[in-house]
XYZ file of C-alpha atoms in Angstrom:
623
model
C 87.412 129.786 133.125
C 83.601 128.871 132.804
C 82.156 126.887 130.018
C 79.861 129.155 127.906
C 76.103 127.353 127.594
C 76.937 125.853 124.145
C 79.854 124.572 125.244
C 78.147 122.440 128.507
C 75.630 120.978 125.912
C 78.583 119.480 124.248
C 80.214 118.141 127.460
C 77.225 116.750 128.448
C 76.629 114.888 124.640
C 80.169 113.714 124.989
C 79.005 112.288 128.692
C 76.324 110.722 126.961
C 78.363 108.868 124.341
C 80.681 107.521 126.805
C 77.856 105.557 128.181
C 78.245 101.518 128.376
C 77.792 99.452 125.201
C 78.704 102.097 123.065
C 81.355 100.121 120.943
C 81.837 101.074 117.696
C 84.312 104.088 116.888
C 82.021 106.768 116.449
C 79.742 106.056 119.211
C 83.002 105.691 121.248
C 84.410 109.411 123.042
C 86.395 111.387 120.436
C 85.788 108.549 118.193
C 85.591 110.229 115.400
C 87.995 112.753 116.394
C 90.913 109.807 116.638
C 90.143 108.942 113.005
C 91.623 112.334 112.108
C 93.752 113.671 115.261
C 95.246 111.469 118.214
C 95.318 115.294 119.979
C 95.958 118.848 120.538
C 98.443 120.124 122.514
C 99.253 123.857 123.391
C 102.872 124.488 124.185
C 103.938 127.324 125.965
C 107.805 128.942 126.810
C 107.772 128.962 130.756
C 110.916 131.013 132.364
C 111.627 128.347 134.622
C 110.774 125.256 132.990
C 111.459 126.579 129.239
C 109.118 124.780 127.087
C 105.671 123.069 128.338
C 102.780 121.154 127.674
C 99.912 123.212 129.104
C 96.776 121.775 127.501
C 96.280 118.480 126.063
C 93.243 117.535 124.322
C 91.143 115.603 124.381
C 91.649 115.693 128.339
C 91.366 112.107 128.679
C 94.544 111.507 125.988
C 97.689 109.777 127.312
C 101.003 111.042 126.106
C 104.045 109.131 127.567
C 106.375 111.452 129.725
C 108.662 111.033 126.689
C 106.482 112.213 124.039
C 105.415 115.182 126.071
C 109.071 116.273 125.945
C 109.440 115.283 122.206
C 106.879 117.216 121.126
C 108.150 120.149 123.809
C 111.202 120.886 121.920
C 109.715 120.291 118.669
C 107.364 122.556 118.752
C 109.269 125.663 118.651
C 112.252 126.946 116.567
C 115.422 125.276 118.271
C 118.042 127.876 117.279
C 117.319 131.604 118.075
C 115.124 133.439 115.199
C 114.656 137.627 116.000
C 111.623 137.415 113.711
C 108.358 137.777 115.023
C 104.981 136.828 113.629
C 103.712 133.573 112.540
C 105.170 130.335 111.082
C 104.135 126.765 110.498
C 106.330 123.513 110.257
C 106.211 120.148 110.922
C 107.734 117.094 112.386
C 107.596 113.508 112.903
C 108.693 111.328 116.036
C 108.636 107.982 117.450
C 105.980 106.481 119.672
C 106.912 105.327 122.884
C 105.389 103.796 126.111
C 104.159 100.519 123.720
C 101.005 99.861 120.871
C 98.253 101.728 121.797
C 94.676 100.254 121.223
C 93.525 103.662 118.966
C 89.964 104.505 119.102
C 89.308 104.445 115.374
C 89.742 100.807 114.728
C 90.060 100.584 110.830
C 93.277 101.374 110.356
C 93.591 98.165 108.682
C 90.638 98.672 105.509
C 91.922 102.194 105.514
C 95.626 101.410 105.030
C 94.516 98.699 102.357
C 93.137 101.202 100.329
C 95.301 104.446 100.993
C 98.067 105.607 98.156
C 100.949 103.842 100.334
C 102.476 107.222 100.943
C 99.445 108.228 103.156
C 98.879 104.982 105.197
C 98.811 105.702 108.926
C 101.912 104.613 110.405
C 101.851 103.054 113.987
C 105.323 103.623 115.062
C 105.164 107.119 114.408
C 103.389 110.188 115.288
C 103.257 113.520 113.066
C 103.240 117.128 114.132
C 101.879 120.192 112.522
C 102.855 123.523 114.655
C 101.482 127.004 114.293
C 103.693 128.761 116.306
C 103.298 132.597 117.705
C 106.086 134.770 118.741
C 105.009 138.407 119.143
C 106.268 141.338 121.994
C 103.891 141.110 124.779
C 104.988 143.511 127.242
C 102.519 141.998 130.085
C 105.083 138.924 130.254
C 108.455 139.150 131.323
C 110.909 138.074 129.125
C 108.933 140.609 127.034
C 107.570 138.220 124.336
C 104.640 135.962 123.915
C 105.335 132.638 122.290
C 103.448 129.743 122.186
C 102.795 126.614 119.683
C 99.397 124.880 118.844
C 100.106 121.555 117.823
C 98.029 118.769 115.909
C 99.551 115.084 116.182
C 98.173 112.726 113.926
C 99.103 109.365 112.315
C 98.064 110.673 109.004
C 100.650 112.576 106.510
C 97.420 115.405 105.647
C 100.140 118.315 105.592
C 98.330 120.271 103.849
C 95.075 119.839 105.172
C 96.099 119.997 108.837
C 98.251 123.167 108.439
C 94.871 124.751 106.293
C 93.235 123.461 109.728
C 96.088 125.600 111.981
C 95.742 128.719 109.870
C 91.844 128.156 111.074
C 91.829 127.632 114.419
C 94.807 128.741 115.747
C 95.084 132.805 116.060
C 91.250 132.001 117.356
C 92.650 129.792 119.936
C 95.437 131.974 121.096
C 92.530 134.614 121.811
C 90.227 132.569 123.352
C 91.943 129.631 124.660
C 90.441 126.500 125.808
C 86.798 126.796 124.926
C 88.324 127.143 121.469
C 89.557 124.481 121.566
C 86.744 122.712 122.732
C 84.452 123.732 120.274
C 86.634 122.877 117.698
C 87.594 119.265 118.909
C 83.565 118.516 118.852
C 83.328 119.649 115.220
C 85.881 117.342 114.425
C 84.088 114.945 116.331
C 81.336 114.793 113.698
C 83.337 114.678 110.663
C 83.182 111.497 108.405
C 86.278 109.242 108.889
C 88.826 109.493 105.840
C 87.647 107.132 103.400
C 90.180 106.760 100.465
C 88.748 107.699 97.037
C 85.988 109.902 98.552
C 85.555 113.856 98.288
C 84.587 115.290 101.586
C 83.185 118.338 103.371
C 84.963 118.412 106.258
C 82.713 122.210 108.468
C 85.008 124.239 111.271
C 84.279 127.395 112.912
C 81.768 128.364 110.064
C 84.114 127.399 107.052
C 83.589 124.280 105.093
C 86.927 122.360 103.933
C 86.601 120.161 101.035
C 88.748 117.727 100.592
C 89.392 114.481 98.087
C 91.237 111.585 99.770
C 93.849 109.787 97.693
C 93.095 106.093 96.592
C 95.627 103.303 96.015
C 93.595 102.738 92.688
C 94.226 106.544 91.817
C 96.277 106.288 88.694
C 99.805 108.183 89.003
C 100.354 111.528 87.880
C 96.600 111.849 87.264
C 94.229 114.913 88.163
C 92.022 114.054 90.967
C 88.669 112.093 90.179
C 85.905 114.172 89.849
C 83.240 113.097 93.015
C 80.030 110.597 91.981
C 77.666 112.697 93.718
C 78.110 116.153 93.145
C 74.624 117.168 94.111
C 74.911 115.746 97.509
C 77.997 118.031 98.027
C 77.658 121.200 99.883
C 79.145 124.028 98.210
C 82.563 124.191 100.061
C 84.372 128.176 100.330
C 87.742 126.279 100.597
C 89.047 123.582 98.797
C 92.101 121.819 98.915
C 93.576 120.444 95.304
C 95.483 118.233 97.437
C 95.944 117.126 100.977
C 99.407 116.426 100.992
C 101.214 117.331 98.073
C 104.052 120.411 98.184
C 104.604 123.111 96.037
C 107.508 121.226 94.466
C 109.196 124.194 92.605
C 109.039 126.538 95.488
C 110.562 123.766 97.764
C 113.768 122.616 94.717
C 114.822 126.355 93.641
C 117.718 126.028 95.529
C 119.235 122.679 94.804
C 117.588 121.853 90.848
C 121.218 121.011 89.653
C 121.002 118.200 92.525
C 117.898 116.909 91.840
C 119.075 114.090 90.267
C 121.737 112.857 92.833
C 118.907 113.649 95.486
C 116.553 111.425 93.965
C 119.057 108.547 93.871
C 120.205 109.434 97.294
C 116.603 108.797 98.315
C 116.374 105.827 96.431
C 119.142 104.273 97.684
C 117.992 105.126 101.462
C 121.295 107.390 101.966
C 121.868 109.088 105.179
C 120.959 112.493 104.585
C 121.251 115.542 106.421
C 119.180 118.851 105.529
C 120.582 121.582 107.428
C 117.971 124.812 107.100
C 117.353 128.552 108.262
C 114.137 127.733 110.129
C 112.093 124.734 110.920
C 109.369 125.267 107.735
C 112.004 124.866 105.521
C 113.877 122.125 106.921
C 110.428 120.342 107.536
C 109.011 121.121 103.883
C 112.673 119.740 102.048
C 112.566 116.749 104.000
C 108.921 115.973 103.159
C 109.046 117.271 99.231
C 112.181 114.816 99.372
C 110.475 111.995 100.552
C 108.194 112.417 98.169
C 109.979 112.134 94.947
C 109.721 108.136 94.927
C 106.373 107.800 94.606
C 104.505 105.763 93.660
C 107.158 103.747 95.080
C 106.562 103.973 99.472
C 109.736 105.325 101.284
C 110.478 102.895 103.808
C 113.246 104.404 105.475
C 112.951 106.665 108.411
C 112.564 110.742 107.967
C 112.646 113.654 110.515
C 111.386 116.553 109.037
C 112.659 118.785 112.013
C 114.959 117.687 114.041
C 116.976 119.167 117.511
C 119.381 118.648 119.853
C 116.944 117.302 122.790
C 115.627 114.661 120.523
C 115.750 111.471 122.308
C 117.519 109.728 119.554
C 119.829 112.728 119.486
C 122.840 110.409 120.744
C 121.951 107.608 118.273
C 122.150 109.801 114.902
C 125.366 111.997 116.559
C 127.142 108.861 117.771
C 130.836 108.395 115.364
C 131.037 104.466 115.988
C 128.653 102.998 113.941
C 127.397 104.045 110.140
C 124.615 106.490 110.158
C 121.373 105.227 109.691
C 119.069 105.489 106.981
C 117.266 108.640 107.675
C 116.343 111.894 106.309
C 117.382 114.711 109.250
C 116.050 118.093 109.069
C 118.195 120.524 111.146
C 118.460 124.091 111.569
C 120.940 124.643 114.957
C 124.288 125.559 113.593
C 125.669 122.957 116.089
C 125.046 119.971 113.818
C 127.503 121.152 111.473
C 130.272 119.711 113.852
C 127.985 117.200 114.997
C 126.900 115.533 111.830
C 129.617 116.660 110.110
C 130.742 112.622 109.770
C 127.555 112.139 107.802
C 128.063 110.959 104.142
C 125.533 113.472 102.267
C 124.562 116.982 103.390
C 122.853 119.198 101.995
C 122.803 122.985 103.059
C 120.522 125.472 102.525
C 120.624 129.569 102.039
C 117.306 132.068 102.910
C 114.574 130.976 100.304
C 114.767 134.282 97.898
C 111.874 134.244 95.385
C 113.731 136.235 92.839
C 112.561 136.484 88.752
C 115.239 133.533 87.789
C 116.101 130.352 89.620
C 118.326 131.337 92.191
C 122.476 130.415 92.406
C 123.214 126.321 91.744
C 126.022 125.409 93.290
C 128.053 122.222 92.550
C 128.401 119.477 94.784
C 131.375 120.320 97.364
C 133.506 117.976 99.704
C 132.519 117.343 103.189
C 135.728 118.579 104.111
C 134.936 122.193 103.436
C 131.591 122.424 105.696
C 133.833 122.723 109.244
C 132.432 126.326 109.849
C 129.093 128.200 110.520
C 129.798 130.697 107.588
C 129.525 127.624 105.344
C 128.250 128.598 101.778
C 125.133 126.561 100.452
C 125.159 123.016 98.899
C 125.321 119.641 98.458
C 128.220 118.015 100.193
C 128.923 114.954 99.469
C 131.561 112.410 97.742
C 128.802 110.714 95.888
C 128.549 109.931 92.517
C 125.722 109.317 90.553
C 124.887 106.328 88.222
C 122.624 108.163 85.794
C 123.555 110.989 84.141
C 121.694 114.571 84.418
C 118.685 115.145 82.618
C 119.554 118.698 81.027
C 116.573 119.082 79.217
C 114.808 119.270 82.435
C 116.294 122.724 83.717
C 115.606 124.136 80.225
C 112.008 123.545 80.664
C 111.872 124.954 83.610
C 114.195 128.268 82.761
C 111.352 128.430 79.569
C 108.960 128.493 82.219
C 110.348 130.768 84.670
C 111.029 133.076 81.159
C 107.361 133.082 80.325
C 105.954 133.604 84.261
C 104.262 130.605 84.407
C 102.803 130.185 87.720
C 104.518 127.583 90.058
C 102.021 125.335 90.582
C 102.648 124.747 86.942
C 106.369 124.253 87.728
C 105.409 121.827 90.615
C 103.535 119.713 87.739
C 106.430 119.173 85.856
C 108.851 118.552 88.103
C 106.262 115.910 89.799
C 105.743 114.644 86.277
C 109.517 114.392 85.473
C 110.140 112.270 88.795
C 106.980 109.939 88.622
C 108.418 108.626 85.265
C 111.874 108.163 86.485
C 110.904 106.441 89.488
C 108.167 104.336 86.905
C 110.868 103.885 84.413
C 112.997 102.263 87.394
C 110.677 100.178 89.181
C 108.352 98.712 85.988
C 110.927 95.994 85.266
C 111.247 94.931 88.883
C 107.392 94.515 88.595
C 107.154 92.637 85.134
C 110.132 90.245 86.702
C 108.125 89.888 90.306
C 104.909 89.275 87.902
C 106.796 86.206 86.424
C 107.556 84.423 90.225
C 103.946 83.791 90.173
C 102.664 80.046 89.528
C 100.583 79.853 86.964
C 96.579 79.799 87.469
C 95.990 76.238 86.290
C 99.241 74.864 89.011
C 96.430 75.848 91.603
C 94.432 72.742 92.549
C 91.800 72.219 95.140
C 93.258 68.674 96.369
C 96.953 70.323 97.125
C 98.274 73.315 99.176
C 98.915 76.436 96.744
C 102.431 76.615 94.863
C 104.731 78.719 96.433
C 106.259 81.864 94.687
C 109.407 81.121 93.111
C 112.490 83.267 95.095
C 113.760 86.856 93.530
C 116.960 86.013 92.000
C 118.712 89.220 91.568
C 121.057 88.025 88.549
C 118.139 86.788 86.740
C 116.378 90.289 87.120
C 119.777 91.843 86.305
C 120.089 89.490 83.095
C 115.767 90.786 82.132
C 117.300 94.640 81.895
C 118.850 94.133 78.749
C 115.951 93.503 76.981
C 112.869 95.302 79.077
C 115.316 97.605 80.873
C 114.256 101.266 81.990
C 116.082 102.189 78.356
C 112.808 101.302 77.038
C 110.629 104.359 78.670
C 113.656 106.576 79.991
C 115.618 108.906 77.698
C 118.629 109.080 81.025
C 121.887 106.767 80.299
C 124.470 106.189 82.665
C 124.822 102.346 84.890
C 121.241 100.957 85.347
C 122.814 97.872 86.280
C 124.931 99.455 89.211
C 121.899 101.312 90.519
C 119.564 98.383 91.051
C 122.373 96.810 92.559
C 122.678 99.342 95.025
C 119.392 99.245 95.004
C 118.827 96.032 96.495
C 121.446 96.446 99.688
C 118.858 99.569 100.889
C 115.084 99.325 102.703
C 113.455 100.783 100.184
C 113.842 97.713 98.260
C 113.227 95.259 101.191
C 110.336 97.466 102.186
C 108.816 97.436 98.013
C 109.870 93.253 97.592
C 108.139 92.575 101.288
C 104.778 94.644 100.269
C 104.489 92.886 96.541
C 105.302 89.399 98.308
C 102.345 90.391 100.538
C 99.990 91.031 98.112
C 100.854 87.863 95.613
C 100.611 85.401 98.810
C 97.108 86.704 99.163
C 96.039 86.749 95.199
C 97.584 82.484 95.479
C 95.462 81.990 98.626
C 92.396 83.537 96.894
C 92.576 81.582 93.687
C 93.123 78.510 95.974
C 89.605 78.943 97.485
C 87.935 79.868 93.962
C 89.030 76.744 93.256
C 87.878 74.659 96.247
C 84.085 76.628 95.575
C 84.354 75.817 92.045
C 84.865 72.413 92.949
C 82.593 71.714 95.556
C 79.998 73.333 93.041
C 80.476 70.853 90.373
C 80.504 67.747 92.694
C 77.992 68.641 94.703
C 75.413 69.884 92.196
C 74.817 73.214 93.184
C 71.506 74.563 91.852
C 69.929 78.455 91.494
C 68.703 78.769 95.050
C 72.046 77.718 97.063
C 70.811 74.346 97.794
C 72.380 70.787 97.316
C 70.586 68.137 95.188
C 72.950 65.124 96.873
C 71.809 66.616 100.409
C 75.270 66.187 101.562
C 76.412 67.652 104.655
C 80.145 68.547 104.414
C 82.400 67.697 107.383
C 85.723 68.313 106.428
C 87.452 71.754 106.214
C 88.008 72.211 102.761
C 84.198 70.737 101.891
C 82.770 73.404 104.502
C 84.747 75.936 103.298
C 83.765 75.628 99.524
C 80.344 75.460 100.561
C 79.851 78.716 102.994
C 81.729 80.644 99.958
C 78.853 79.677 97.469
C 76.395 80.171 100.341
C 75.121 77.352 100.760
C 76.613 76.950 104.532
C 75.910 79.346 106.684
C 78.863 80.790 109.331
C 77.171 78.436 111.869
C 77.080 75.734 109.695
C 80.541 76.368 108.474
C 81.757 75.842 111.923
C 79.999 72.867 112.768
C 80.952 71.177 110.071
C 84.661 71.985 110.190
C 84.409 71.164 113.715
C 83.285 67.683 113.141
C 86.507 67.008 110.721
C 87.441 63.979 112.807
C 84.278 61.979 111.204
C 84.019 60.716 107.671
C 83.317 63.719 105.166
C 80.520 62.345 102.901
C 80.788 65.132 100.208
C 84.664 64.539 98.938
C 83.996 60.630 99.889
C 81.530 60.368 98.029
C 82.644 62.716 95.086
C 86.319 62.425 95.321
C 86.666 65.720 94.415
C 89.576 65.687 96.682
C 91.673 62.799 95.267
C 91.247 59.343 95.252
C 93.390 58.614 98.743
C 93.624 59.894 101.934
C 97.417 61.077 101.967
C 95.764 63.352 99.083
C 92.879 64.884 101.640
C 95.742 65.895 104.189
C 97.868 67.633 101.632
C 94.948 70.130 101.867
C 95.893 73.366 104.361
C 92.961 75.539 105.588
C 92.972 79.204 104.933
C 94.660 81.920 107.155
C 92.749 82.858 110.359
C 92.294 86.425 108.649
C 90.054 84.936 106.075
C 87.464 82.883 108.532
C 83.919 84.220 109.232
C 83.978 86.390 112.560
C 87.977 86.742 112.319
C 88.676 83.284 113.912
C 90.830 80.684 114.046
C 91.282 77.209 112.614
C 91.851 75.820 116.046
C 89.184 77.539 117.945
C 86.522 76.123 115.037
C 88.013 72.490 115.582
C 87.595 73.053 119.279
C 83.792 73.806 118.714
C 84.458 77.345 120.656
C 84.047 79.665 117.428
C 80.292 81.296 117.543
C 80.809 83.582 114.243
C 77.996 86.011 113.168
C 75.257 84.786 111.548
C 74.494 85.364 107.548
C 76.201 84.121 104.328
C 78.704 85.163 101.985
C 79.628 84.980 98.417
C 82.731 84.055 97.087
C 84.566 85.357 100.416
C 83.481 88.830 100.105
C 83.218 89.245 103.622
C 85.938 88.146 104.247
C 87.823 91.046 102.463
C 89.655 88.914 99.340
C 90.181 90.515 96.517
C 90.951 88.165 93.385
């Protein structure tokens, strides 16, 4: 098919920006397009091959032989469905074929300032599908049926499936130049910046969108943006681009949610078996959700079939199923899974006047046949006991036809303070490993962080327990025990060790500036009244983060460390003897001017950009 006129322009602008030297992301092909979307793909049903990849985009996109097939079979409905129409679903699989160098290349400031539930995972890929299935008598099995699929790194469900409901019944008319059109206005979108509101234009509608912020306080209402009158008036906007109708997606299993959230806690095996592939896909992801703010750091598949490629390693009966969330809707993994310890089955979604039937939790042993009734199965019990109060609020609302985003509120509401109530004394305990501020010296490597010692935490609950913010009894004790075995905690203790190594390491080099300022006799102006130049690490470093060394400068001087330092010899800032000077360890490579290493500024190789910095801004520490 020929390329319309408008169409050529943009091939040949995208020729353009491919030219050498372009190096930063947006200059870069599909630059901007990778901060949003890896790529599109179109899957088709061919008679002889079944399902196919028949269009990837952008052209130039690799997809590993694997990946193609993964994202064959999970793009369409893997048990038979007679209804015809529309439906959208999505799914989440593995990466294979190695790291790939991505195109955008801040996934690092972006993930440091994401909500951790949205950081851009690099092991994993998502889907969102928009799959057609209508009679087409012009093909001969009689139907037509094709997917469009978006694979990102980015959880945006809700913004990428607004995007399908766009672009693809346009596509599936029109086809590739679609597509291509579309792929260029992407192109020229802003990356996702967290804590910004954004106008995001596609075939002549304006989405506007707010991205979530680690700093965004829990439970809040989205920030209003700064600068309203730069913002374009935007036709459709998104209250949020990820979060589920909550209400809609529990209906069926409300008596549960309390086991389920434990389950989830506790990074249980869990098995979600579904009618169709939206509802197995939107479970899996409002379950998922119900730790936040805590991250879920085990893995989740919010559809799942038979050809996945770790199809033998979740079916297999001689090891312990993993820690996963499976969505499934092919009657076959009733007998398959069936050794799995927690599954939970669910009817057609009916959205009826009341809540619909709760069930009680039943024995694995009764779900052995297809005709198996809804519910949780499991042999579970649960530590805390059920809040009641909870369903009466919500039969109150459901009594007075209160809309369900309303619904969605308070159920979000209910499980953000449970999951607060649960994880604020781990914090306040983790707060108390840290050394206090005036341990830190400028002569001696940083304290370390003293180890978590689970029976001390356990002994702290007594006192500043979750009894003091949560109304729920039942064995706290037991369920941070539990707690502690699963990757949920490893994931949380791993993340907060992270980020207190980092707040030591900053206070460490306050302190070296702060001392270097006083000995040396820093002045308004950045300059040295004692005219010293520094030659030891520590010295240089001290100075370049008050300024008054420049990155060159820095290096030089930390290169010549072999030679007599005259600052700290003759201030003694650093201690009176020289066993004291080598007690001193330089900062981590991350925190150097130009991103380099210790070794390679000793060697006299590092050539770091020029300019100064204050306090380490640069350098991305936060204190």
């Amino acid at each position: 098919m020929e390329a319309p006129g408008g169409l050529e322009a943009l091939r040949r602008r995208r020729r353009l920006s491919s030219s050498p030297g372009a190096g930063s992301p947006s200059a870069l092909p599909w630059g901007r397009l990778s901060a949003w979307l890896e790529c599109v793909c179109a899957v088709t049903f061919d008679l002889e091959l079944g399902q196919a990849v028949e269009l990837v985009y952008p052209p130039d996109y690799t997809l590993t032989e694997k990946e193609k097939t993964s994202i064959c079979y999970l793009s369409f409905p893997d048990s038979y469905s007679g209804s015809l129409g529309d439906t959208q679903f999505s799914f989440r699989f593995r990466q294979s074929g190695g790291q790939r160098n991505a195109l955008y290349g801040d996934d690092f400031e972006y993930n440091r300032e994401a909500a951790v539930s949205l950081q851009r995972d690099p092991a994993h890929y998502f889907g969102y599908v928009f799959f057609r299935q209508v009679k087409d008598s012009s093909v001969k099995r009689g139907y037509f049926q094709k997917s469009l699929v978006l694979v990102s790194r980015l959880p945006y469900v809700n913004l990428f499936q607004a995007l399908l409901q766009l672009i693809a019944p346009e596509y599936f008319d029109k086809l590739d130049p679609c597509l291509e059109a579309v792929c260029s206005e992407i192109d020229q979108w802003p990356p996702p910046v967290p804590g910004q509101t954004l106008n995001l234009p596609v075939m002549g509608v304006v989405i506007q969108v707010r991205i979530p912020s680690r700093l965004d306080q829990p439970g809040s209402s989205p920030a209003k943006p700064q600068n309203q009158e730069n913002l374009l008036p935007a036709p459709l906007v998104l209250p949020s681009i990820h979060e589920l109708d909550l209400f809609r997606c529990f209906q069926p299993v409300l008596i549960h949610l309390q086991a389920l959230w434990e389950l989830l806690l506790l990074g249980e095996p869990l098995v979600v078996m579904a009618p169709s592939p939206a509802a197995s896909s939107e479970m899996v992801l409002a379950l998922t959700s119900c730790l936040a703010p805590l991250k879920f750091c085990c893995d989740f598949r919010p559809y799942f079939t038979i050809h996945d490629s770790e199809f033998k390693e979740y079916t297999t009966r001689t090891q312990a199923p993993p820690s996963v969330v499976l969505g499934v809707t092919n009657p076959f993994f009733i007998k398959t899974l069936q050794h799995w310890p927690h599954i939970l089955r669910l009817g057609d979604l009916k959205m009826a006047g009341d809540l619909p039937k709760q069930v009680k939790v039943k024995k694995l042993a009764k779900l052995k046949t297809l005709d198996a009734k809804p519910g949780l199965y499991t042999s579970y019990k649960t530590f805390l006991h059920k809040d009641k109060t909870l369903i009466k609020q919500l039969l109150k609302g459901i009594h007075k036809k209160q809309p369900s985003d309303a619904q969605s509120a308070l159920l979000r509401r209910h499980l953000l303070e449970l999951t607060q109530s649960f994880i604020i004394p781990l914090e306040h305990y983790m707060a108390s490993l840290m050394p206090l501020q005036r341990a830190i010296t400028p002569w001696k490597n940083p304290p370390q962080i003293r180890p978590f010692q689970q029976e001390d935490f356990l002994k702290t609950l007594e006192h500043a327990g979750p009894q003091l913010t949560c109304v729920l009894k039942g064995d706290w004790v037991g369920l941070y025990r539990r707690f502690f075995r699963s990757p949920n905690f490893d994931g949380w203790y791993r993340q907060r060790h992270r980020e207190m190594m980092h707040k030591l390491e900053a206070l460490h080099l306050e302190a070296i500036s702060e001392a270097v300022s006083a000995e040396c006799g820093v002045v308004e102006g950045g300059s040295c009244i004692k005219g010293q130049l520094p030659t030891c690490p520590p010295c240089a470093w001290g100075c370049y983060t008050l300024g008054n060394l420049s990155p060159q400068g820095f290096a030089a001087a930390a290169a010549a460390a072999a030679g007599a330092c005259k600052v700290c010899e003759a201030h003694a800032f650093l201690g009176d003897s020289a066993s004291d000077k080598r007690q001193w360890s330089p900062p981590p490579a991350a925190a150097l001017p130009g991103q380099v290493s210790w070794g390679e500024i000793r060697a006299g190789l590092a050539s770091p950009s020029s300019g100064s910095s204050k306090a380490g801004k640069e350098m991305g520490i936060s204190v």
